[in-house]
């Protein structure tokens, strides 16, 4: 029995029927494009959430987490947005979204354990929702295509938790393939795994957890999303994805001067950078992705205004230490930076970031190397 299964047995007094795992993610490039129907290129991490579960037929749910003393016992029919505390909102939202969509889920005992650092922008919550949905639909014989699971997971976060996120994190956790980045069209959910194995090219992808306190994340995120939707309406397009790079000049001229023009410029140029990065990876040219990462960072910092001093300090220090490219990853306002470096320059780059943080009096960052992992799956019984 695996560890999560054993912990489930201890918590509930009987063994689980199955164990599922769902990974965290970083995004290589394509930031704040998903809620504009655009393109993203995320990677699943080896850090993952594991969920042990057993079906109940009495309409009750019990949730436990090895990361929180707080559990939950209640009735599935009573789960409603705003009805549950803290982390419980994610598995509760998952079951609520499934039930609302007419997917049979009945009841569930669930215990989760996670190696994804929480609050670091590595999508620990998307992994929790996705693992819960896979467990519930798997156990209740309502196996659901992964694209549909991703949409249910997004709905759980949007409507039950109240976070107006796009679909990148859920899709990355569910659809990723080991050794690949996931090129995803968020309008159609057509996904293409593109080879991404930096070590085969003498490179490494470092993830620098800035450990900067998240500031204003949710309200600033919702603001950005709203201005994009307003801009799309003003331009007469379904979403900013429909504005091409060649049409950018006239689109900007049609919008009022100020922040909205900058937001639109970011989204349009970022979509183009994702397409360029995917082409480079298909051609096996990992190295040339570096400058695109750095350009994406400049755009997120200056046009989209989602960076913070700790993030910029990590990007600048990594580039000064020879990184081929570096950028903020995820929603912003803290979280993680990625840096593409020569494999033998890993230590130099990490040390340079640590020194820059010490000099500026920031909390020491955590640095690890990303190894593109597989998407969510059942691990027990295999
Ligand atoms: C967060 C959201 C995603 C996406 C990113 C920004 O991670 O959950 O849907 O919008 O921010 O790219």
Short mmCIF file of C-alpha atoms and ligand atoms in Angstrom, two decimals:
data_model
loop_
_atom_site.label_atom_id
_atom_site.label_comp_id
_atom_site.label_asym_id
_atom_site.label_seq_id
_atom_site.Cartn_x
_atom_site.Cartn_y
_atom_site.Cartn_z
CA UNK A 1 0.00 0.00 0.00
CA UNK A 2 1.39 3.46 -0.70
CA UNK A 3 1.82 6.11 2.04
CA UNK A 4 -1.31 8.07 1.17
CA UNK A 5 -3.35 4.86 1.19
CA UNK A 6 -1.92 4.00 4.61
CA UNK A 7 -2.77 7.48 5.94
CA UNK A 8 -6.32 7.09 4.59
CA UNK A 9 -6.62 3.74 6.41
CA UNK A 10 -5.48 5.38 9.66
CA UNK A 11 -7.84 8.34 9.25
CA UNK A 12 -10.98 6.45 8.28
CA UNK A 13 -10.39 2.96 9.67
CA UNK A 14 -10.58 1.11 6.35
CA UNK A 15 -8.45 1.03 3.16
CA UNK A 16 -9.14 3.32 0.16
CA UNK A 17 -10.39 1.97 -3.14
CA UNK A 18 -7.83 3.92 -5.12
CA UNK A 19 -5.09 6.56 -5.08
CA UNK A 20 -4.71 9.32 -7.69
CA UNK A 21 -1.97 11.85 -8.23
CA UNK A 22 -2.13 15.28 -9.89
CA UNK A 23 0.99 17.41 -10.47
CA UNK A 24 1.69 21.09 -9.88
CA UNK A 25 2.89 23.12 -12.85
CA UNK A 26 5.03 25.97 -13.99
CA UNK A 27 4.26 27.83 -17.17
CA UNK A 28 7.14 28.07 -19.63
CA UNK A 29 5.47 30.92 -21.51
CA UNK A 30 1.97 32.27 -22.23
CA UNK A 31 0.96 34.27 -19.16
CA UNK A 32 -2.47 35.87 -18.73
CA UNK A 33 -3.41 34.54 -22.15
CA UNK A 34 -5.71 31.70 -21.04
CA UNK A 35 -8.70 33.83 -20.08
CA UNK A 36 -8.26 35.60 -23.43
CA UNK A 37 -8.80 32.29 -25.33
CA UNK A 38 -5.07 32.33 -26.17
CA UNK A 39 -2.11 29.95 -26.09
CA UNK A 40 -0.11 28.60 -23.15
CA UNK A 41 2.90 26.31 -22.80
CA UNK A 42 3.00 24.88 -19.25
CA UNK A 43 4.96 21.96 -17.80
CA UNK A 44 3.81 19.53 -15.11
CA UNK A 45 6.20 19.27 -12.16
CA UNK A 46 7.30 16.20 -10.23
CA UNK A 47 5.87 17.91 -7.13
CA UNK A 48 2.33 16.53 -6.90
CA UNK A 49 -0.76 16.06 -4.82
CA UNK A 50 -1.87 12.53 -3.99
CA UNK A 51 -5.46 11.68 -3.13
CA UNK A 52 -6.66 8.40 -1.59
CA UNK A 53 -10.39 7.89 -1.84
CA UNK A 54 -13.28 5.53 -1.37
CA UNK A 55 -16.84 5.85 -2.58
CA UNK A 56 -19.77 6.36 -0.24
CA UNK A 57 -23.35 5.75 -1.21
CA UNK A 58 -25.03 7.71 1.60
CA UNK A 59 -24.49 11.16 0.06
CA UNK A 60 -21.92 12.12 2.71
CA UNK A 61 -18.39 13.48 2.19
CA UNK A 62 -15.38 13.46 4.51
CA UNK A 63 -12.17 15.31 3.61
CA UNK A 64 -8.80 15.08 5.37
CA UNK A 65 -5.40 16.59 4.50
CA UNK A 66 -1.97 15.72 5.84
CA UNK A 67 -1.11 19.41 5.41
CA UNK A 68 -3.94 20.77 7.56
CA UNK A 69 -5.41 19.89 10.95
CA UNK A 70 -8.78 21.05 9.64
CA UNK A 71 -11.03 18.38 8.08
CA UNK A 72 -14.61 18.34 6.90
CA UNK A 73 -17.61 16.05 7.37
CA UNK A 74 -20.90 16.94 5.70
CA UNK A 75 -23.53 16.13 3.14
CA UNK A 76 -22.85 16.46 -0.58
CA UNK A 77 -26.25 18.07 -1.08
CA UNK A 78 -25.34 20.83 1.42
CA UNK A 79 -22.14 21.90 -0.38
CA UNK A 80 -22.67 25.38 -1.73
CA UNK A 81 -20.32 28.23 -2.67
CA UNK A 82 -19.20 29.96 0.54
CA UNK A 83 -20.23 27.01 2.76
CA UNK A 84 -16.82 25.52 3.51
CA UNK A 85 -13.60 26.84 5.04
CA UNK A 86 -10.10 27.21 3.55
CA UNK A 87 -8.64 24.26 1.66
CA UNK A 88 -11.89 22.29 1.92
CA UNK A 89 -13.47 24.61 -0.66
CA UNK A 90 -11.37 22.95 -3.40
CA UNK A 91 -12.46 19.30 -3.03
CA UNK A 92 -15.96 20.48 -2.08
CA UNK A 93 -16.06 22.69 -5.19
CA UNK A 94 -14.88 19.75 -7.31
CA UNK A 95 -17.77 17.54 -6.17
CA UNK A 96 -20.23 20.42 -6.39
CA UNK A 97 -19.18 21.21 -9.99
CA UNK A 98 -19.43 17.54 -10.99
CA UNK A 99 -22.87 17.12 -9.39
CA UNK A 100 -24.10 20.36 -10.94
CA UNK A 101 -23.01 19.16 -14.39
CA UNK A 102 -25.03 15.97 -13.87
CA UNK A 103 -21.99 13.73 -13.29
CA UNK A 104 -22.79 11.03 -10.74
CA UNK A 105 -20.61 11.40 -7.63
CA UNK A 106 -22.81 10.34 -4.63
CA UNK A 107 -20.46 10.60 -1.63
CA UNK A 108 -16.75 10.29 -0.95
CA UNK A 109 -14.12 9.78 1.74
CA UNK A 110 -10.94 11.57 0.64
CA UNK A 111 -7.50 12.06 2.16
CA UNK A 112 -4.86 14.17 0.42
CA UNK A 113 -1.13 14.68 0.80
CA UNK A 114 0.97 17.09 -1.26
CA UNK A 115 4.56 17.92 -2.08
CA UNK A 116 3.55 21.07 -4.01
CA UNK A 117 4.54 24.14 -1.98
CA UNK A 118 1.28 25.96 -1.20
CA UNK A 119 0.94 29.65 -2.05
CA UNK A 120 3.97 29.62 -4.38
CA UNK A 121 1.95 29.91 -7.59
CA UNK A 122 2.66 26.28 -8.54
CA UNK A 123 -1.03 25.35 -8.82
CA UNK A 124 -1.41 23.28 -5.68
CA UNK A 125 -5.12 24.13 -5.68
CA UNK A 126 -5.70 23.07 -9.29
CA UNK A 127 -3.98 19.75 -8.46
CA UNK A 128 -6.31 19.28 -5.48
CA UNK A 129 -9.44 19.93 -7.54
CA UNK A 130 -8.24 17.73 -10.42
CA UNK A 131 -7.27 14.79 -8.18
CA UNK A 132 -10.63 14.98 -6.38
CA UNK A 133 -12.53 14.97 -9.67
CA UNK A 134 -10.55 12.02 -11.05
CA UNK A 135 -11.13 10.06 -7.84
CA UNK A 136 -14.85 10.85 -7.67
CA UNK A 137 -15.61 10.22 -11.34
CA UNK A 138 -13.37 7.14 -11.43
CA UNK A 139 -14.96 5.54 -8.36
CA UNK A 140 -18.53 6.33 -9.29
CA UNK A 141 -18.16 4.84 -12.77
CA UNK A 142 -18.70 8.21 -14.43
CA UNK A 143 -15.27 8.33 -16.11
CA UNK A 144 -15.12 11.68 -17.90
CA UNK A 145 -12.87 12.88 -20.76
CA UNK A 146 -9.95 14.89 -19.34
CA UNK A 147 -10.92 18.05 -21.24
CA UNK A 148 -14.29 17.92 -19.51
CA UNK A 149 -12.62 17.30 -16.14
CA UNK A 150 -10.49 20.41 -16.78
CA UNK A 151 -13.61 22.49 -17.44
CA UNK A 152 -15.31 21.15 -14.29
CA UNK A 153 -12.17 21.93 -12.28
CA UNK A 154 -12.08 25.49 -13.63
CA UNK A 155 -15.77 25.90 -12.80
CA UNK A 156 -15.12 24.70 -9.25
CA UNK A 157 -12.50 27.44 -8.80
CA UNK A 158 -14.48 30.16 -10.62
CA UNK A 159 -17.86 29.59 -9.07
CA UNK A 160 -17.34 27.70 -5.81
CA UNK A 161 -14.01 29.12 -4.63
CA UNK A 162 -14.54 32.50 -6.31
CA UNK A 163 -11.20 32.72 -8.18
CA UNK A 164 -11.80 33.88 -11.79
CA UNK A 165 -8.86 31.84 -13.20
CA UNK A 166 -8.49 30.58 -16.75
CA UNK A 167 -8.03 26.90 -17.60
CA UNK A 168 -4.25 26.60 -17.93
CA UNK A 169 -3.47 25.16 -14.49
CA UNK A 170 -6.16 22.48 -14.61
CA UNK A 171 -5.29 21.49 -18.19
CA UNK A 172 -1.57 21.34 -17.34
CA UNK A 173 -2.21 19.12 -14.34
CA UNK A 174 -4.46 16.77 -16.31
CA UNK A 175 -3.03 16.63 -19.84
CA UNK A 176 0.76 16.95 -19.49
CA UNK A 177 3.12 14.30 -20.81
CA UNK A 178 6.48 13.47 -19.21
CA UNK A 179 9.47 15.06 -20.95
CA UNK A 180 7.21 17.52 -22.76
CA UNK A 181 5.68 20.95 -22.40
CA UNK A 182 1.97 21.19 -23.20
CA UNK A 183 1.14 23.52 -26.07
CA UNK A 184 -2.51 24.30 -25.45
CA UNK A 185 -5.05 26.34 -27.34
CA UNK A 186 -7.29 27.44 -24.48
CA UNK A 187 -10.18 28.23 -26.84
CA UNK A 188 -10.52 24.70 -28.19
CA UNK A 189 -8.55 22.79 -25.54
CA UNK A 190 -6.64 21.12 -28.36
CA UNK A 191 -3.36 20.12 -26.68
CA UNK A 192 -0.07 19.13 -28.26
CA UNK A 193 2.77 17.82 -26.10
CA UNK A 194 6.02 19.30 -27.49
CA UNK A 195 9.35 17.76 -26.49
CA UNK A 196 11.05 19.67 -23.69
CA UNK A 197 14.03 17.94 -22.13
CA UNK A 198 16.50 20.73 -21.25
CA UNK A 199 19.10 18.26 -19.91
CA UNK A 200 19.39 16.65 -23.36
CA UNK A 201 20.56 20.07 -24.59
CA UNK A 202 23.00 20.67 -21.72
CA UNK A 203 20.50 23.02 -20.09
CA UNK A 204 18.46 23.17 -16.89
CA UNK A 205 15.21 24.93 -16.06
CA UNK A 206 15.46 26.42 -12.58
CA UNK A 207 12.39 27.35 -10.57
CA UNK A 208 13.06 30.10 -8.06
CA UNK A 209 10.34 30.36 -5.40
CA UNK A 210 10.69 34.02 -4.44
CA UNK A 211 8.67 33.44 -1.25
CA UNK A 212 7.50 37.02 -1.65
CA UNK A 213 4.21 37.55 0.13
CA UNK A 214 1.37 37.49 -2.41
CA UNK A 215 -0.12 40.96 -2.52
CA UNK A 216 -3.54 41.84 -3.90
CA UNK A 217 -3.42 38.72 -6.04
CA UNK A 218 -7.12 38.07 -6.44
CA UNK A 219 -8.38 41.62 -6.91
CA UNK A 220 -5.54 42.54 -9.29
CA UNK A 221 -6.09 39.34 -11.26
CA UNK A 222 -9.82 40.02 -11.55
CA UNK A 223 -9.06 43.63 -12.63
CA UNK A 224 -6.72 42.49 -15.39
CA UNK A 225 -9.25 39.96 -16.61
CA UNK A 226 -12.03 42.56 -16.65
CA UNK A 227 -9.97 45.07 -18.67
CA UNK A 228 -9.15 42.40 -21.24
CA UNK A 229 -12.81 41.49 -21.62
CA UNK A 230 -13.80 45.14 -21.92
CA UNK A 231 -11.09 45.72 -24.54
CA UNK A 232 -12.29 42.71 -26.55
CA UNK A 233 -15.84 44.09 -26.48
CA UNK A 234 -14.62 47.53 -27.55
CA UNK A 235 -12.70 45.96 -30.43
CA UNK A 236 -15.66 43.83 -31.50
CA UNK A 237 -13.86 40.49 -31.08
CA UNK A 238 -14.87 37.45 -29.04
CA UNK A 239 -11.58 37.54 -27.12
CA UNK A 240 -8.16 39.24 -27.37
CA UNK A 241 -6.84 36.06 -28.94
CA UNK A 242 -8.58 37.27 -32.09
CA UNK A 243 -6.30 40.32 -32.34
CA UNK A 244 -3.22 39.33 -34.37
CA UNK A 245 0.22 40.86 -34.07
CA UNK A 246 -0.19 42.52 -37.48
CA UNK A 247 -3.51 44.00 -36.36
CA UNK A 248 -2.10 45.24 -33.05
CA UNK A 249 -1.34 48.81 -34.17
CA UNK A 250 -4.87 49.52 -35.35
CA UNK A 251 -6.38 47.74 -32.32
CA UNK A 252 -4.35 49.93 -29.96
CA UNK A 253 -5.31 53.07 -31.85
CA UNK A 254 -8.99 52.16 -31.41
CA UNK A 255 -8.65 51.96 -27.61
CA UNK A 256 -8.44 54.81 -25.12
CA UNK A 257 -4.90 55.82 -24.13
CA UNK A 258 -3.58 54.35 -20.88
CA UNK A 259 -3.37 51.01 -19.08
CA UNK A 260 -5.81 49.15 -21.31
CA UNK A 261 -3.55 49.59 -24.35
CA UNK A 262 -0.66 48.13 -22.38
CA UNK A 263 -2.73 45.15 -21.24
CA UNK A 264 -3.80 44.41 -24.82
CA UNK A 265 -0.25 44.78 -26.12
CA UNK A 266 0.93 42.24 -23.56
CA UNK A 267 -1.73 39.66 -24.45
CA UNK A 268 -1.23 39.96 -28.21
CA UNK A 269 2.58 39.86 -28.11
CA UNK A 270 2.54 37.06 -25.52
CA UNK A 271 0.38 34.86 -27.75
CA UNK A 272 2.89 35.42 -30.56
CA UNK A 273 5.75 34.49 -28.21
CA UNK A 274 4.02 31.22 -27.27
CA UNK A 275 3.61 30.27 -30.94
CA UNK A 276 7.29 31.09 -31.55
CA UNK A 277 8.41 29.09 -28.48
CA UNK A 278 6.33 26.06 -29.52
CA UNK A 279 7.90 26.20 -33.01
CA UNK A 280 11.39 26.32 -31.49
CA UNK A 281 10.69 23.33 -29.25
CA UNK A 282 9.26 21.34 -32.16
CA UNK A 283 12.51 22.09 -34.01
CA UNK A 284 14.57 20.97 -30.98
CA UNK A 285 16.02 24.47 -30.45
CA UNK A 286 15.53 24.82 -26.68
CA UNK A 287 18.29 27.41 -26.34
CA UNK A 288 16.55 29.99 -28.53
CA UNK A 289 13.53 29.95 -26.22
CA UNK A 290 15.62 31.93 -23.68
CA UNK A 291 15.19 35.42 -25.19
CA UNK A 292 11.43 34.83 -25.53
CA UNK A 293 11.22 34.16 -21.79
CA UNK A 294 13.01 37.41 -21.02
CA UNK A 295 10.81 39.36 -23.44
CA UNK A 296 7.74 37.84 -21.79
CA UNK A 297 9.00 39.02 -18.43
CA UNK A 298 9.53 42.58 -19.65
CA UNK A 299 6.01 42.60 -21.04
CA UNK A 300 4.50 41.25 -17.80
CA UNK A 301 6.49 43.75 -15.75
CA UNK A 302 5.95 46.86 -17.87
CA UNK A 303 2.70 46.32 -19.79
CA UNK A 304 0.74 43.91 -17.62
CA UNK A 305 2.19 45.22 -14.34
CA UNK A 306 2.05 41.95 -12.40
CA UNK A 307 5.64 41.84 -11.14
CA UNK A 308 7.02 42.80 -7.71
CA UNK A 309 10.56 43.80 -6.63
CA UNK A 310 11.48 40.29 -5.38
CA UNK A 311 10.53 38.81 -8.76
CA UNK A 312 12.43 41.42 -10.78
CA UNK A 313 15.48 40.96 -8.53
CA UNK A 314 15.49 37.19 -9.22
CA UNK A 315 15.09 37.68 -12.98
CA UNK A 316 17.83 40.35 -13.12
CA UNK A 317 20.26 38.33 -10.98
CA UNK A 318 19.68 35.17 -13.04
CA UNK A 319 20.27 37.02 -16.32
CA UNK A 320 23.36 38.76 -14.95
CA UNK A 321 24.69 35.33 -13.93
CA UNK A 322 24.37 34.08 -17.51
CA UNK A 323 20.85 32.63 -17.74
CA UNK A 324 19.67 32.30 -21.35
CA UNK A 325 16.29 33.67 -20.30
CA UNK A 326 14.23 34.28 -17.17
CA UNK A 327 10.71 35.33 -16.33
CA UNK A 328 7.98 35.41 -13.75
CA UNK A 329 5.69 32.38 -14.06
CA UNK A 330 2.03 32.08 -13.02
CA UNK A 331 -0.39 34.82 -12.08
CA UNK A 332 2.19 37.22 -10.61
CA UNK A 333 2.45 39.48 -7.56
CA UNK A 334 4.97 37.07 -6.02
CA UNK A 335 5.25 33.35 -6.69
CA UNK A 336 8.00 31.81 -8.81
CA UNK A 337 10.53 32.83 -11.44
CA UNK A 338 11.90 30.39 -14.01
CA UNK A 339 15.38 30.64 -15.46
CA UNK A 340 16.76 28.64 -18.39
CA UNK A 341 20.46 28.09 -17.65
CA UNK A 342 23.43 26.05 -18.83
CA UNK A 343 23.30 22.82 -16.79
CA UNK A 344 26.77 23.49 -15.38
CA UNK A 345 25.79 27.06 -14.48
CA UNK A 346 23.00 26.02 -12.10
CA UNK A 347 24.92 26.69 -8.93
CA UNK A 348 26.29 30.02 -10.15
CA UNK A 349 22.79 31.20 -11.01
CA UNK A 350 21.20 30.05 -7.73
CA UNK A 351 24.04 31.62 -5.74
CA UNK A 352 23.67 34.91 -7.62
CA UNK A 353 19.94 35.05 -6.83
CA UNK A 354 20.58 34.21 -3.15
CA UNK A 355 23.20 36.94 -2.91
CA UNK A 356 20.91 39.52 -4.55
CA UNK A 357 18.16 38.62 -2.06
CA UNK A 358 20.52 38.87 0.92
CA UNK A 359 21.75 42.27 -0.24
CA UNK A 360 18.20 43.57 -0.56
CA UNK A 361 17.01 42.09 2.73
CA UNK A 362 14.47 39.73 1.06
CA UNK A 363 13.55 36.34 2.55
CA UNK A 364 15.89 33.68 1.11
CA UNK A 365 14.40 32.10 -2.04
CA UNK A 366 14.01 28.34 -2.60
CA UNK A 367 15.48 27.00 -5.84
CA UNK A 368 14.84 23.67 -7.54
CA UNK A 369 15.23 22.23 -11.04
CA UNK A 370 12.06 21.39 -12.97
CA UNK A 371 11.81 17.97 -14.60
CA UNK A 372 8.78 17.90 -16.94
CA UNK A 373 6.51 15.24 -15.45
CA UNK A 374 3.37 13.33 -16.44
CA UNK A 375 -0.17 14.59 -15.93
CA UNK A 376 -2.66 13.30 -13.36
CA UNK A 377 -3.32 9.56 -13.20
CA UNK A 378 -4.37 6.71 -10.96
CA UNK A 379 -1.40 5.28 -9.05
CA UNK A 380 -3.07 2.59 -6.92
CA UNK A 381 -4.21 0.09 -7.89
CA UNK A 382 -2.11 0.74 -10.99
C1 LIG B 1 -3.08 31.89 -12.64
C2 LIG B 1 -4.40 31.37 -13.19
C3 LIG B 1 -4.24 30.86 -14.63
C4 LIG B 1 -3.54 31.89 -15.50
C5 LIG B 1 -2.29 32.43 -14.82
C6 LIG B 1 -1.67 33.56 -15.60
O1 LIG B 1 -2.17 30.84 -12.50
O2 LIG B 1 -4.89 30.33 -12.37
O3 LIG B 1 -5.49 30.50 -15.16
O4 LIG B 1 -4.41 32.92 -15.86
O5 LIG B 1 -2.56 32.88 -13.50
O6 LIG B 1 -1.18 33.12 -16.79
#
